[in-house]
mmCIF file of C-alpha atoms and ligand atoms in Angstrom:
data_model
loop_
_atom_site.group_PDB
_atom_site.id
_atom_site.type_symbol
_atom_site.label_atom_id
_atom_site.label_comp_id
_atom_site.label_asym_id
_atom_site.label_seq_id
_atom_site.Cartn_x
_atom_site.Cartn_y
_atom_site.Cartn_z
ATOM 1 C CA MET A 7 -0.042 -0.322 0.603
ATOM 2 C CA SER A 8 1.796 3.856 -1.161
ATOM 3 C CA MET A 9 1.687 5.429 2.220
ATOM 4 C CA ALA A 10 3.673 8.546 -0.024
ATOM 5 C CA THR A 11 1.787 11.901 1.111
ATOM 6 C CA GLN A 12 0.478 13.826 -2.321
ATOM 7 C CA ALA A 13 1.017 16.491 -2.585
ATOM 8 C CA PRO A 14 -0.855 18.973 -4.828
ATOM 9 C CA SER A 15 1.328 19.629 -8.064
ATOM 10 C CA ARG A 16 -0.495 22.620 -8.872
ATOM 11 C CA ARG A 17 2.574 24.993 -7.873
ATOM 12 C CA ASP A 18 1.182 27.937 -5.731
ATOM 13 C CA ALA A 19 1.097 31.589 -6.862
ATOM 14 C CA SER A 20 0.151 33.365 -3.716
ATOM 15 C CA THR A 21 3.404 33.795 -2.488
ATOM 16 C CA SER A 22 5.844 35.746 -3.258
ATOM 17 C CA SER A 23 8.396 32.045 -5.132
ATOM 18 C CA ILE A 24 7.113 29.233 -6.266
ATOM 19 C CA LYS A 25 7.568 26.444 -3.261
ATOM 20 C CA PRO A 26 9.410 23.133 -5.018
ATOM 21 C CA ARG A 27 8.308 19.713 -4.056
ATOM 22 C CA VAL A 28 10.810 17.066 -2.747
ATOM 23 C CA LEU A 29 9.997 13.400 -2.619
ATOM 24 C CA ILE A 30 12.351 11.427 0.752
ATOM 25 C CA VAL A 31 12.756 8.717 0.335
ATOM 26 C CA GLU A 32 14.145 6.436 2.548
ATOM 27 C CA ASP A 33 13.258 4.568 5.528
ATOM 28 C CA GLU A 34 13.974 5.967 9.071
ATOM 29 C CA THR A 35 11.723 7.485 10.249
ATOM 30 C CA ALA A 36 13.523 9.986 12.415
ATOM 31 C CA LEU A 37 15.888 11.148 9.976
ATOM 32 C CA VAL A 38 12.250 11.961 7.420
ATOM 33 C CA GLU A 39 10.936 13.298 9.563
ATOM 34 C CA LEU A 40 14.178 15.954 10.985
ATOM 35 C CA LEU A 41 14.143 15.706 6.932
ATOM 36 C CA ARG A 42 10.722 17.281 6.626
ATOM 37 C CA TYR A 43 10.784 19.475 9.284
ATOM 38 C CA ASN A 44 14.020 21.300 7.700
ATOM 39 C CA LEU A 45 13.034 21.123 3.803
ATOM 40 C CA GLU A 46 9.576 23.035 5.691
ATOM 41 C CA GLN A 47 11.075 25.534 7.199
ATOM 42 C CA SER A 48 13.301 26.408 4.167
ATOM 43 C CA GLY A 49 10.104 26.656 2.016
ATOM 44 C CA PHE A 50 9.662 22.625 0.301
ATOM 45 C CA ARG A 51 6.943 21.157 0.027
ATOM 46 C CA VAL A 52 7.650 18.075 0.710
ATOM 47 C CA SER A 53 6.458 14.207 0.070
ATOM 48 C CA VAL A 54 7.365 10.792 1.868
ATOM 49 C CA ALA A 55 8.456 6.978 0.535
ATOM 50 C CA TYR A 56 9.141 4.439 2.308
ATOM 51 C CA ASP A 57 10.789 2.452 -0.074
ATOM 52 C CA GLY A 58 12.134 1.828 -3.436
ATOM 53 C CA GLU A 59 9.387 0.712 -4.777
ATOM 54 C CA GLU A 60 6.393 2.906 -3.296
ATOM 55 C CA ALA A 61 9.362 5.912 -4.628
ATOM 56 C CA LEU A 62 8.767 4.930 -7.696
ATOM 57 C CA ALA A 63 5.191 4.236 -7.466
ATOM 58 C CA SER A 64 4.464 8.094 -6.153
ATOM 59 C CA VAL A 65 7.234 9.833 -8.979
ATOM 60 C CA GLN A 66 4.332 7.414 -11.735
ATOM 61 C CA ASP A 67 1.596 9.817 -9.804
ATOM 62 C CA ASP A 68 3.178 12.161 -9.871
ATOM 63 C CA VAL A 69 7.089 13.642 -10.546
ATOM 64 C CA PRO A 70 7.978 15.787 -7.915
ATOM 65 C CA ASP A 71 11.083 18.395 -8.421
ATOM 66 C CA LEU A 72 13.754 16.983 -6.778
ATOM 67 C CA ILE A 73 13.407 13.512 -5.227
ATOM 68 C CA LEU A 74 16.546 13.025 -2.102
ATOM 69 C CA LEU A 75 17.645 9.214 -2.124
ATOM 70 C CA ASP A 76 19.140 7.301 0.362
ATOM 71 C CA TRP A 77 21.219 4.344 -1.414
ATOM 72 C CA MET A 78 19.828 1.706 1.221
ATOM 73 C CA LEU A 79 16.490 1.261 1.425
ATOM 74 C CA PRO A 80 13.944 -1.771 2.059
ATOM 75 C CA LEU A 81 12.089 -3.873 -1.635
ATOM 76 C CA MET A 82 14.913 -2.176 -3.773
ATOM 77 C CA SER A 83 17.979 -0.165 -3.602
ATOM 78 C CA GLY A 84 17.883 3.636 -4.356
ATOM 79 C CA ILE A 85 20.587 2.933 -6.921
ATOM 80 C CA GLU A 86 17.848 0.871 -8.543
ATOM 81 C CA VAL A 87 15.342 3.363 -8.170
ATOM 82 C CA CYS A 88 17.819 5.617 -10.093
ATOM 83 C CA ARG A 89 18.044 4.057 -12.905
ATOM 84 C CA GLN A 90 14.717 3.067 -13.645
ATOM 85 C CA LEU A 91 13.700 7.191 -13.459
ATOM 86 C CA ARG A 92 16.154 7.717 -15.723
ATOM 87 C CA ARG A 93 16.500 5.283 -18.324
ATOM 88 C CA GLN A 94 12.313 6.781 -18.215
ATOM 89 C CA THR A 95 11.410 9.806 -20.428
ATOM 90 C CA ALA A 96 9.380 11.920 -17.391
ATOM 91 C CA THR A 97 11.459 11.650 -14.833
ATOM 92 C CA ALA A 98 15.283 11.608 -16.940
ATOM 93 C CA ASN A 99 16.463 14.616 -15.837
ATOM 94 C CA LEU A 100 14.295 14.402 -12.824
ATOM 95 C CA PRO A 101 16.784 15.942 -9.985
ATOM 96 C CA ILE A 102 18.091 13.497 -7.466
ATOM 97 C CA ILE A 103 20.755 13.340 -4.801
ATOM 98 C CA MET A 104 21.464 10.313 -2.940
ATOM 99 C CA LEU A 105 21.600 9.999 0.261
ATOM 100 C CA THR A 106 24.057 7.156 2.627
ATOM 101 C CA ALA A 107 25.661 5.841 4.761
ATOM 102 C CA ARG A 108 28.985 4.833 2.987
ATOM 103 C CA GLY A 109 32.083 7.261 2.316
ATOM 104 C CA GLU A 110 33.837 5.977 0.518
ATOM 105 C CA GLU A 111 34.766 6.843 -3.256
ATOM 106 C CA GLY A 112 33.928 4.283 -5.540
ATOM 107 C CA ASP A 113 30.414 4.239 -3.949
ATOM 108 C CA ARG A 114 30.042 8.527 -4.375
ATOM 109 C CA VAL A 115 31.163 7.448 -7.953
ATOM 110 C CA ARG A 116 28.900 4.558 -8.374
ATOM 111 C CA GLY A 117 26.104 6.552 -7.436
ATOM 112 C CA LEU A 118 26.997 9.317 -10.008
ATOM 113 C CA ASP A 119 27.533 6.230 -12.639
ATOM 114 C CA ALA A 120 23.560 5.730 -11.763
ATOM 115 C CA GLY A 121 22.130 9.011 -12.834
ATOM 116 C CA ALA A 122 22.092 10.268 -9.256
ATOM 117 C CA ASP A 123 23.109 14.569 -9.336
ATOM 118 C CA ASP A 124 24.777 14.810 -6.216
ATOM 119 C CA TYR A 125 26.210 12.320 -2.592
ATOM 120 C CA VAL A 126 25.275 13.550 0.178
ATOM 121 C CA SER A 127 26.981 11.216 2.922
ATOM 122 C CA LYS A 128 25.445 11.108 6.409
ATOM 123 C CA PRO A 129 26.073 12.212 8.459
ATOM 124 C CA PHE A 130 25.660 15.600 7.272
ATOM 125 C CA SER A 131 24.207 18.795 8.030
ATOM 126 C CA PRO A 132 20.077 19.418 7.700
ATOM 127 C CA THR A 133 21.357 23.220 7.044
ATOM 128 C CA GLU A 134 24.847 22.002 4.848
ATOM 129 C CA LEU A 135 21.529 19.480 2.104
ATOM 130 C CA VAL A 136 19.165 22.453 1.321
ATOM 131 C CA ALA A 137 22.021 24.196 0.435
ATOM 132 C CA ARG A 138 22.669 21.282 -1.712
ATOM 133 C CA ILE A 139 19.504 20.665 -2.718
ATOM 134 C CA ARG A 140 19.000 24.326 -3.968
ATOM 135 C CA ALA A 141 22.176 24.009 -5.555
ATOM 136 C CA VAL A 142 21.286 20.732 -7.318
ATOM 137 C CA LEU A 143 18.180 22.637 -8.517
ATOM 138 C CA ARG A 144 19.469 25.705 -9.221
ATOM 139 C CA ARG A 145 21.222 23.569 -11.798
ATOM 140 C CA ILE A 146 18.639 22.520 -13.567
ATOM 141 C CA ARG A 147 15.430 23.421 -12.397
ATOM 142 C CA PRO A 148 16.616 27.239 -11.840
ATOM 143 C CA ALA A 149 12.576 27.843 -11.971
ATOM 144 C CA LEU A 150 11.877 25.998 -8.729
ATOM 145 C CA ALA A 151 15.966 27.903 -7.045
ATOM 146 C CA ASP A 152 14.202 31.752 -6.944
ATOM 147 C CA GLU A 153 14.701 32.892 -10.234
ATOM 148 C CA ALA A 154 11.154 33.108 -10.746
ATOM 149 C CA LEU A 155 9.284 35.629 -9.251
ATOM 150 C CA SER A 156 5.359 34.949 -9.198
ATOM 151 C CA TYR A 157 2.126 37.389 -8.468
ATOM 152 C CA ALA A 158 -1.300 36.619 -8.464
ATOM 153 C CA ASP A 159 -1.519 34.021 -11.144
ATOM 154 C CA ILE A 160 1.180 35.095 -13.408
ATOM 155 C CA VAL A 161 4.266 32.947 -12.572
ATOM 156 C CA MET A 162 8.163 34.436 -14.302
ATOM 157 C CA ASP A 163 10.440 32.155 -15.242
ATOM 158 C CA LEU A 164 13.228 35.071 -15.182
ATOM 159 C CA VAL A 165 16.265 32.648 -16.720
ATOM 160 C CA GLY A 166 13.965 29.828 -19.790
ATOM 161 C CA HIS A 167 12.148 34.068 -20.043
ATOM 162 C CA ARG A 168 8.854 32.653 -19.439
ATOM 163 C CA VAL A 169 5.716 33.865 -18.609
ATOM 164 C CA THR A 170 2.338 31.450 -17.128
ATOM 165 C CA ARG A 171 -0.642 33.359 -16.042
ATOM 166 C CA ALA A 172 -3.587 30.420 -14.272
ATOM 167 C CA SER A 173 -0.584 27.567 -15.585
ATOM 168 C CA LYS A 174 -1.364 29.213 -18.746
ATOM 169 C CA PRO A 175 1.800 30.211 -21.147
ATOM 170 C CA VAL A 176 1.025 33.745 -21.652
ATOM 171 C CA HIS A 177 3.459 35.152 -25.092
ATOM 172 C CA LEU A 178 5.135 38.501 -24.243
ATOM 173 C CA GLY A 179 7.510 40.009 -26.751
ATOM 174 C CA PRO A 180 11.023 41.363 -24.635
ATOM 175 C CA THR A 181 9.538 44.878 -23.664
ATOM 176 C CA GLU A 182 7.095 43.603 -22.471
ATOM 177 C CA PHE A 183 8.895 41.034 -20.493
ATOM 178 C CA ARG A 184 11.326 43.586 -19.177
ATOM 179 C CA LEU A 185 8.383 46.221 -18.045
ATOM 180 C CA LEU A 186 6.595 43.032 -16.499
ATOM 181 C CA ARG A 187 9.339 42.529 -14.428
ATOM 182 C CA HIS A 188 9.710 45.300 -13.288
ATOM 183 C CA PHE A 189 5.997 45.891 -12.045
ATOM 184 C CA MET A 190 6.697 41.861 -10.588
ATOM 185 C CA GLU A 191 9.224 43.827 -8.740
ATOM 186 C CA HIS A 192 7.806 46.249 -7.485
ATOM 187 C CA PRO A 193 3.743 44.923 -6.984
ATOM 188 C CA GLY A 194 1.497 47.502 -5.919
ATOM 189 C CA ARG A 195 4.003 50.577 -6.736
ATOM 190 C CA VAL A 196 2.772 53.087 -9.343
ATOM 191 C CA PHE A 197 5.440 54.178 -11.442
ATOM 192 C CA SER A 198 4.693 57.604 -13.487
ATOM 193 C CA ARG A 199 6.072 56.883 -17.980
ATOM 194 C CA GLU A 200 8.688 58.332 -17.327
ATOM 195 C CA GLN A 201 9.877 56.242 -14.758
ATOM 196 C CA LEU A 202 9.028 53.350 -17.156
ATOM 197 C CA LEU A 203 11.590 54.343 -19.337
ATOM 198 C CA ASP A 204 13.756 55.533 -17.772
ATOM 199 C CA ALA A 205 13.333 51.492 -15.994
ATOM 200 C CA VAL A 206 12.632 49.735 -19.346
ATOM 201 C CA TRP A 207 14.389 51.147 -22.376
ATOM 202 C CA GLY A 208 17.040 53.047 -20.065
ATOM 203 C CA LYS A 209 18.427 56.857 -19.592
ATOM 204 C CA ASP A 210 20.030 57.002 -22.415
ATOM 205 C CA VAL A 211 16.580 55.730 -25.152
ATOM 206 C CA TYR A 212 14.501 58.448 -26.322
ATOM 207 C CA VAL A 213 11.345 57.327 -25.641
ATOM 208 C CA GLU A 214 8.607 59.597 -26.578
ATOM 209 C CA ALA A 215 6.208 58.729 -23.502
ATOM 210 C CA ARG A 216 3.220 57.352 -25.133
ATOM 211 C CA THR A 217 5.187 54.092 -25.990
ATOM 212 C CA VAL A 218 4.757 53.435 -23.312
ATOM 213 C CA ASP A 219 0.940 53.446 -23.449
ATOM 214 C CA VAL A 220 1.416 51.090 -26.129
ATOM 215 C CA HIS A 221 3.715 48.815 -24.860
ATOM 216 C CA ILE A 222 1.809 48.316 -21.255
ATOM 217 C CA ARG A 223 -1.488 47.913 -24.173
ATOM 218 C CA ARG A 224 0.261 45.519 -25.426
ATOM 219 C CA LEU A 225 0.984 43.574 -22.359
ATOM 220 C CA ARG A 226 -1.974 44.007 -20.831
ATOM 221 C CA ILE A 227 -3.765 42.201 -24.280
ATOM 222 C CA ALA A 228 -1.303 39.165 -23.601
ATOM 223 C CA LEU A 229 -1.569 39.122 -20.410
ATOM 224 C CA ASN A 230 -6.095 39.046 -19.720
ATOM 225 C CA GLY A 231 -6.187 37.077 -22.625
ATOM 226 C CA GLU A 232 -10.055 37.256 -22.811
ATOM 227 C CA GLN A 233 -11.693 37.511 -19.796
ATOM 228 C CA GLN A 234 -8.684 36.741 -17.016
ATOM 229 C CA VAL A 235 -9.136 40.742 -14.055
ATOM 230 C CA ASP A 236 -6.987 42.676 -15.469
ATOM 231 C CA LEU A 237 -3.878 43.529 -12.535
ATOM 232 C CA ILE A 238 -2.945 46.546 -14.166
ATOM 233 C CA ARG A 239 -4.143 49.399 -12.527
ATOM 234 C CA THR A 240 -3.676 52.354 -14.671
ATOM 235 C CA VAL A 241 -3.181 55.663 -12.278
ATOM 236 C CA ARG A 242 -4.148 58.803 -14.105
ATOM 237 C CA ALA A 243 -2.665 61.402 -14.277
ATOM 238 C CA ALA A 244 0.599 59.589 -12.693
ATOM 239 C CA GLY A 245 0.908 55.848 -14.502
ATOM 240 C CA TYR A 246 0.972 52.813 -14.093
ATOM 241 C CA ALA A 247 1.404 50.516 -10.733
ATOM 242 C CA LEU A 248 0.822 46.699 -10.977
ATOM 243 C CA ASP A 249 -2.578 46.102 -8.535
ATOM 244 C CA ALA A 250 -4.462 42.860 -7.704
ATOM 245 C CA THR A 251 -6.339 44.523 -5.011
ATOM 246 C CA PRO A 252 -9.610 45.845 -5.524
ATOM 247 C CA GLY A 253 -10.706 49.463 -6.418
HETATM 248 CA CA1 CA B 325 17.883 3.814 4.501
#
Protein backbone atom coordinates (compact mmCIF):
# COMPACT_ATOMS: atom_id res chain seq x y z
CA MET A 1 0.00 0.00 0.00
CA SER A 2 1.29 3.41 -0.87
CA MET A 3 2.02 5.59 2.13
CA ALA A 4 3.30 8.49 0.07
CA THR A 5 2.04 11.85 1.18
CA GLN A 6 0.88 13.50 -2.01
CA ALA A 7 1.15 17.24 -2.00
CA PRO A 8 -0.88 18.94 -4.71
CA SER A 9 1.12 19.35 -7.90
CA ARG A 10 -0.40 22.71 -8.63
CA ARG A 11 2.05 25.44 -7.79
CA ASP A 12 0.97 27.99 -5.27
CA ALA A 13 1.25 31.21 -7.21
CA SER A 14 -0.13 33.42 -4.48
CA THR A 15 3.13 33.33 -2.54
CA SER A 16 6.13 35.38 -3.53
CA SER A 17 8.01 32.39 -4.92
CA ILE A 18 7.23 28.91 -6.17
CA LYS A 19 7.52 26.20 -3.53
CA PRO A 20 9.35 23.22 -4.99
CA ARG A 21 8.22 19.76 -3.88
CA VAL A 22 10.84 17.34 -2.62
CA LEU A 23 10.16 13.60 -2.41
CA ILE A 24 12.08 12.06 0.49
CA VAL A 25 12.77 8.36 -0.03
CA GLU A 26 14.07 6.98 3.26
CA ASP A 27 13.05 4.12 5.56
CA GLU A 28 14.33 5.59 8.84
CA THR A 29 11.33 7.38 10.30
CA ALA A 30 13.34 9.63 12.61
CA LEU A 31 15.49 10.86 9.73
CA VAL A 32 12.40 11.38 7.57
CA GLU A 33 10.89 13.62 10.24
CA LEU A 34 14.13 15.57 10.67
CA LEU A 35 14.36 16.09 6.90
CA ARG A 36 10.69 16.97 6.59
CA TYR A 37 10.98 19.60 9.33
CA ASN A 38 14.08 21.22 7.87
CA LEU A 39 12.82 21.22 4.30
CA GLU A 40 9.45 22.67 5.24
CA GLN A 41 11.19 25.36 7.29
CA SER A 42 13.27 26.17 4.21
CA GLY A 43 10.23 26.67 2.01
CA PHE A 44 9.88 23.27 0.33
CA ARG A 45 6.83 21.06 0.13
CA VAL A 46 7.54 17.49 1.17
CA SER A 47 6.28 14.03 0.20
CA VAL A 48 7.64 10.78 1.63
CA ALA A 49 8.13 7.24 0.36
CA TYR A 50 9.52 4.59 2.73
CA ASP A 51 10.87 2.11 0.21
CA GLY A 52 12.05 1.93 -3.38
CA GLU A 53 8.85 0.56 -4.90
CA GLU A 54 6.73 3.12 -3.13
CA ALA A 55 9.08 5.80 -4.44
CA LEU A 56 8.59 4.69 -8.05
CA ALA A 57 4.81 4.51 -7.56
CA SER A 58 4.76 7.97 -5.99
CA VAL A 59 6.76 9.48 -8.86
CA GLN A 60 4.44 7.78 -11.33
CA ASP A 61 1.47 9.52 -9.68
CA ASP A 62 3.04 12.93 -9.48
CA VAL A 63 6.58 13.88 -10.46
CA PRO A 64 8.26 15.92 -7.69
CA ASP A 65 10.74 18.74 -8.34
CA LEU A 66 13.60 16.87 -6.66
CA ILE A 67 14.17 13.49 -4.99
CA LEU A 68 16.27 12.89 -1.88
CA LEU A 69 17.01 9.22 -2.34
CA ASP A 70 18.51 7.02 0.34
CA TRP A 71 20.88 4.33 -0.92
CA MET A 72 19.94 1.61 1.59
CA LEU A 73 16.22 0.95 1.21
CA PRO A 74 13.97 -2.08 1.68
CA LEU A 75 12.72 -3.93 -1.45
CA MET A 76 14.83 -2.00 -3.95
CA SER A 77 18.07 -0.07 -3.45
CA GLY A 78 18.29 3.65 -4.06
CA ILE A 79 20.74 2.98 -6.89
CA GLU A 80 18.16 0.77 -8.65
CA VAL A 81 15.41 3.38 -8.12
CA CYS A 82 17.73 5.99 -9.61
CA ARG A 83 18.51 3.82 -12.65
CA GLN A 84 14.83 3.11 -13.27
CA LEU A 85 13.89 6.79 -13.03
CA ARG A 86 16.63 7.70 -15.49
CA ARG A 87 15.30 5.20 -18.03
CA GLN A 88 11.84 6.83 -18.14
CA THR A 89 11.38 9.91 -20.27
CA ALA A 90 9.27 11.74 -17.69
CA THR A 91 11.98 11.42 -15.05
CA ALA A 92 15.16 11.24 -17.12
CA ASN A 93 16.15 14.75 -15.98
CA LEU A 94 14.50 14.78 -12.56
CA PRO A 95 16.99 16.17 -10.01
CA ILE A 96 18.12 13.36 -7.68
CA ILE A 97 20.36 13.67 -4.62
CA MET A 98 21.51 10.35 -3.14
CA LEU A 99 21.82 9.99 0.63
CA THR A 100 24.04 7.33 2.06
CA ALA A 101 25.85 6.09 5.12
CA ARG A 102 28.70 5.01 2.93
CA GLY A 103 31.29 7.66 2.39
CA GLU A 104 33.71 5.95 0.11
CA GLU A 105 34.82 7.39 -3.16
CA GLY A 106 33.83 4.22 -5.06
CA ASP A 107 30.25 4.50 -3.81
CA ARG A 108 30.13 8.14 -4.72
CA VAL A 109 31.16 7.27 -8.25
CA ARG A 110 28.57 4.46 -8.44
CA GLY A 111 25.86 6.82 -7.25
CA LEU A 112 26.75 9.42 -9.85
CA ASP A 113 27.10 6.69 -12.50
CA ALA A 114 23.55 5.56 -11.78
CA GLY A 115 22.45 9.08 -12.68
CA ALA A 116 22.32 10.96 -9.37
CA ASP A 117 23.00 14.69 -9.64
CA ASP A 118 24.67 14.91 -6.25
CA TYR A 119 25.58 12.71 -3.35
CA VAL A 120 25.44 13.50 0.38
CA SER A 121 27.01 11.23 3.02
CA LYS A 122 25.37 10.63 6.38
CA PRO A 123 25.69 12.16 8.85
CA PHE A 124 25.10 15.55 7.23
CA SER A 125 23.98 18.90 8.57
CA PRO A 126 20.45 19.84 7.47
CA THR A 127 21.75 23.31 6.55
CA GLU A 128 24.32 21.81 4.21
CA LEU A 129 21.74 19.48 2.70
CA VAL A 130 19.35 22.38 2.00
CA ALA A 131 22.22 24.28 0.35
CA ARG A 132 22.97 21.25 -1.85
CA ILE A 133 19.29 20.94 -2.80
CA ARG A 134 19.19 24.61 -3.79
CA ALA A 135 22.40 24.22 -5.78
CA VAL A 136 21.05 21.24 -7.73
CA LEU A 137 17.74 23.01 -8.38
CA ARG A 138 19.53 26.16 -9.50
CA ARG A 139 21.53 24.12 -11.98
CA ILE A 140 18.71 21.93 -13.28
CA ARG A 141 15.48 23.79 -12.52
CA PRO A 142 16.48 27.44 -12.27
CA ALA A 143 12.85 28.55 -12.12
CA LEU A 144 12.53 26.74 -8.79
CA ALA A 145 15.61 28.23 -7.17
CA ASP A 146 14.28 31.72 -6.59
CA GLU A 147 14.98 32.61 -10.19
CA ALA A 148 11.31 33.13 -10.77
CA LEU A 149 8.92 35.87 -9.78
CA SER A 150 5.27 35.44 -9.05
CA TYR A 151 2.40 37.75 -8.36
CA ALA A 152 -1.25 36.71 -8.06
CA ASP A 153 -1.57 34.00 -10.73
CA ILE A 154 1.33 35.23 -12.87
CA VAL A 155 4.63 33.33 -12.77
CA MET A 156 7.76 34.60 -14.51
CA ASP A 157 10.69 32.28 -15.12
CA LEU A 158 13.56 34.73 -15.39
CA VAL A 159 16.02 32.20 -16.75
CA GLY A 160 13.82 30.44 -19.29
CA HIS A 161 12.11 33.76 -20.14
CA ARG A 162 8.71 32.12 -19.82
CA VAL A 163 5.58 33.61 -18.34
CA THR A 164 2.40 31.87 -17.30
CA ARG A 165 -0.88 33.16 -16.02
CA ALA A 166 -3.15 30.67 -14.23
CA SER A 167 -0.66 28.02 -15.46
CA LYS A 168 -1.26 28.92 -19.13
CA PRO A 169 1.62 30.28 -21.22
CA VAL A 170 1.64 34.00 -21.93
CA HIS A 171 3.59 35.15 -24.99
CA LEU A 172 5.34 38.47 -24.54
CA GLY A 173 7.66 40.52 -26.71
CA PRO A 174 11.02 41.48 -25.16
CA THR A 175 9.83 44.96 -24.12
CA GLU A 176 6.62 43.62 -22.53
CA PHE A 177 8.73 41.02 -20.72
CA ARG A 178 11.00 43.68 -19.22
CA LEU A 179 8.02 45.85 -18.37
CA LEU A 180 6.25 43.02 -16.58
CA ARG A 181 9.46 42.08 -14.78
CA HIS A 182 9.80 45.61 -13.47
CA PHE A 183 6.22 45.54 -12.19
CA MET A 184 6.66 42.08 -10.67
CA GLU A 185 9.76 43.28 -8.83
CA HIS A 186 7.79 46.16 -7.34
CA PRO A 187 4.19 45.01 -7.05
CA GLY A 188 1.67 47.62 -5.97
CA ARG A 189 3.96 50.53 -6.69
CA VAL A 190 2.84 53.22 -9.12
CA PHE A 191 5.36 54.20 -11.80
CA SER A 192 5.12 57.24 -14.02
CA ARG A 193 5.71 56.83 -17.75
CA GLU A 194 9.08 58.54 -17.34
CA GLN A 195 10.09 56.16 -14.55
CA LEU A 196 9.10 53.19 -16.69
CA LEU A 197 11.07 54.56 -19.63
CA ASP A 198 14.17 54.89 -17.46
CA ALA A 199 13.78 51.46 -15.89
CA VAL A 200 12.73 49.45 -18.93
CA TRP A 201 14.13 51.27 -21.96
CA GLY A 202 17.14 52.85 -20.23
CA LYS A 203 18.03 56.43 -19.42
CA ASP A 204 19.98 57.03 -22.60
CA VAL A 205 17.28 55.98 -25.00
CA TYR A 206 14.97 58.59 -26.43
CA VAL A 207 11.46 57.22 -26.55
CA GLU A 208 8.23 59.17 -26.35
CA ALA A 209 6.20 58.72 -23.19
CA ARG A 210 3.20 57.47 -25.13
CA THR A 211 5.29 54.49 -26.32
CA VAL A 212 4.85 53.25 -22.76
CA ASP A 213 1.08 53.26 -23.27
CA VAL A 214 1.45 51.18 -26.43
CA HIS A 215 3.49 48.52 -24.62
CA ILE A 216 1.21 48.58 -21.57
CA ARG A 217 -1.69 47.89 -23.91
CA ARG A 218 0.17 44.94 -25.50
CA LEU A 219 1.10 43.61 -22.08
CA ARG A 220 -2.52 43.81 -20.93
CA ILE A 221 -3.80 42.00 -24.02
CA ALA A 222 -1.20 39.23 -23.61
CA LEU A 223 -1.77 38.85 -19.88
CA ASN A 224 -5.52 39.15 -19.72
CA GLY A 225 -6.54 37.06 -22.70
CA GLU A 226 -10.30 36.99 -23.04
CA GLN A 227 -11.52 37.12 -19.49
CA GLN A 228 -8.76 37.41 -16.91
CA VAL A 229 -8.91 40.14 -14.32
CA ASP A 230 -6.79 43.12 -15.37
CA LEU A 231 -3.93 43.31 -12.88
CA ILE A 232 -2.43 46.47 -14.33
CA ARG A 233 -3.91 49.52 -12.74
CA THR A 234 -3.94 52.83 -14.59
CA VAL A 235 -3.48 55.70 -12.17
CA ARG A 236 -4.80 58.90 -13.70
CA ALA A 237 -2.12 61.55 -14.19
CA ALA A 238 0.37 59.33 -12.41
CA GLY A 239 1.12 56.15 -14.33
CA TYR A 240 0.71 52.41 -13.93
CA ALA A 241 1.02 49.73 -11.26
CA LEU A 242 0.73 45.98 -11.00
CA ASP A 243 -2.00 45.62 -8.44
CA ALA A 244 -4.35 42.77 -7.58
CA THR A 245 -6.22 44.61 -4.85
CA PRO A 246 -9.62 45.77 -6.05
CA GLY A 247 -10.44 49.47 -6.19
CA1 LIG B 1 17.92 3.67 4.80
